[in-house]
C-alpha cells in the first residue's frame, strides 16, 4: 500500500491518494474494503475540504471519501 498527498494541506482542496493491491475497481469484490480504507483515512486525517481516493492495483478508482 502507498499513500500520497496526506502531508499537504493547501486550504482549497486537500487531496490524498491511497494505492492498494486490490482488484476490480468500484464494481469489484473489494469495493467494501476501499470504503473501509477511505473511512479509516478520514478518522486519521482531518481537513475541512479533504478528498481521499482509493485506487486498485490497475490504477482504477476503488472508492473515495471526504476527510
Short mmCIF file of C-alpha atoms in Angstrom, two decimals:
data_model
loop_
_atom_site.label_atom_id
_atom_site.label_comp_id
_atom_site.label_asym_id
_atom_site.label_seq_id
_atom_site.Cartn_x
_atom_site.Cartn_y
_atom_site.Cartn_z
CA UNK A 1 0.00 0.00 0.00
CA UNK A 2 1.19 3.52 -0.79
CA UNK A 3 -0.21 6.85 0.42
CA UNK A 4 0.48 10.15 -1.34
CA UNK A 5 -0.61 13.70 -0.56
CA UNK A 6 -1.51 13.15 3.08
CA UNK A 7 1.12 15.61 4.29
CA UNK A 8 -0.01 18.61 2.25
CA UNK A 9 -2.82 20.99 3.23
CA UNK A 10 -3.38 23.90 0.89
CA UNK A 11 -6.67 25.19 2.33
CA UNK A 12 -8.50 24.96 -1.01
CA UNK A 13 -8.80 21.26 -1.81
CA UNK A 14 -6.70 18.84 0.18
CA UNK A 15 -6.26 15.66 -1.82
CA UNK A 16 -4.75 12.32 -0.87
CA UNK A 17 -4.37 9.07 -2.81
CA UNK A 18 -4.09 5.54 -1.46
CA UNK A 19 -2.83 2.84 -3.82
CA UNK A 20 -3.67 -0.78 -2.97
CA UNK A 21 -3.15 -4.23 -4.44
CA UNK A 22 -6.90 -4.86 -4.58
CA UNK A 23 -8.58 -5.69 -7.90
CA UNK A 24 -11.79 -4.85 -9.68
CA UNK A 25 -12.41 -1.13 -9.37
CA UNK A 26 -15.63 0.31 -7.94
CA UNK A 27 -17.75 -2.63 -9.06
CA UNK A 28 -15.28 -5.32 -8.00
CA UNK A 29 -15.15 -7.59 -4.97
CA UNK A 30 -13.02 -5.17 -2.91
CA UNK A 31 -15.36 -2.18 -3.07
CA UNK A 32 -16.20 -2.58 0.64
CA UNK A 33 -12.51 -2.70 1.55
CA UNK A 34 -11.97 0.52 -0.39
CA UNK A 35 -14.76 2.25 1.52
CA UNK A 36 -13.28 0.98 4.78
CA UNK A 37 -9.86 2.39 3.86
CA UNK A 38 -11.41 5.77 2.96
CA UNK A 39 -13.25 5.84 6.31
CA UNK A 40 -10.08 4.88 8.21
CA UNK A 41 -8.16 7.64 6.43
CA UNK A 42 -10.86 10.16 7.39
CA UNK A 43 -10.57 9.07 11.03
CA UNK A 44 -6.80 9.55 10.88
CA UNK A 45 -6.56 12.81 8.90
CA UNK A 46 -8.79 15.83 9.40
CA UNK A 47 -9.49 18.62 6.91
CA UNK A 48 -12.40 20.93 6.17
CA UNK A 49 -12.04 20.27 2.45
CA UNK A 50 -10.19 16.96 2.01
CA UNK A 51 -10.84 14.22 -0.53
CA UNK A 52 -9.15 10.82 -0.37
CA UNK A 53 -9.24 8.50 -3.37
CA UNK A 54 -8.51 4.79 -3.06
CA UNK A 55 -7.10 3.08 -6.16
CA UNK A 56 -6.87 -0.58 -7.09
CA UNK A 57 -3.73 -2.27 -8.43
CA UNK A 58 -4.56 -1.24 -12.02
CA UNK A 59 -5.00 2.44 -11.09
CA UNK A 60 -8.80 2.36 -11.25
CA UNK A 61 -10.79 4.14 -8.56
CA UNK A 62 -11.90 1.72 -5.87
CA UNK A 63 -13.55 4.26 -3.59
CA UNK A 64 -13.29 7.83 -2.35
CA UNK A 65 -14.44 9.91 0.56
CA UNK A 66 -14.18 13.24 2.32
CA UNK A 67 -11.83 13.80 5.22
#
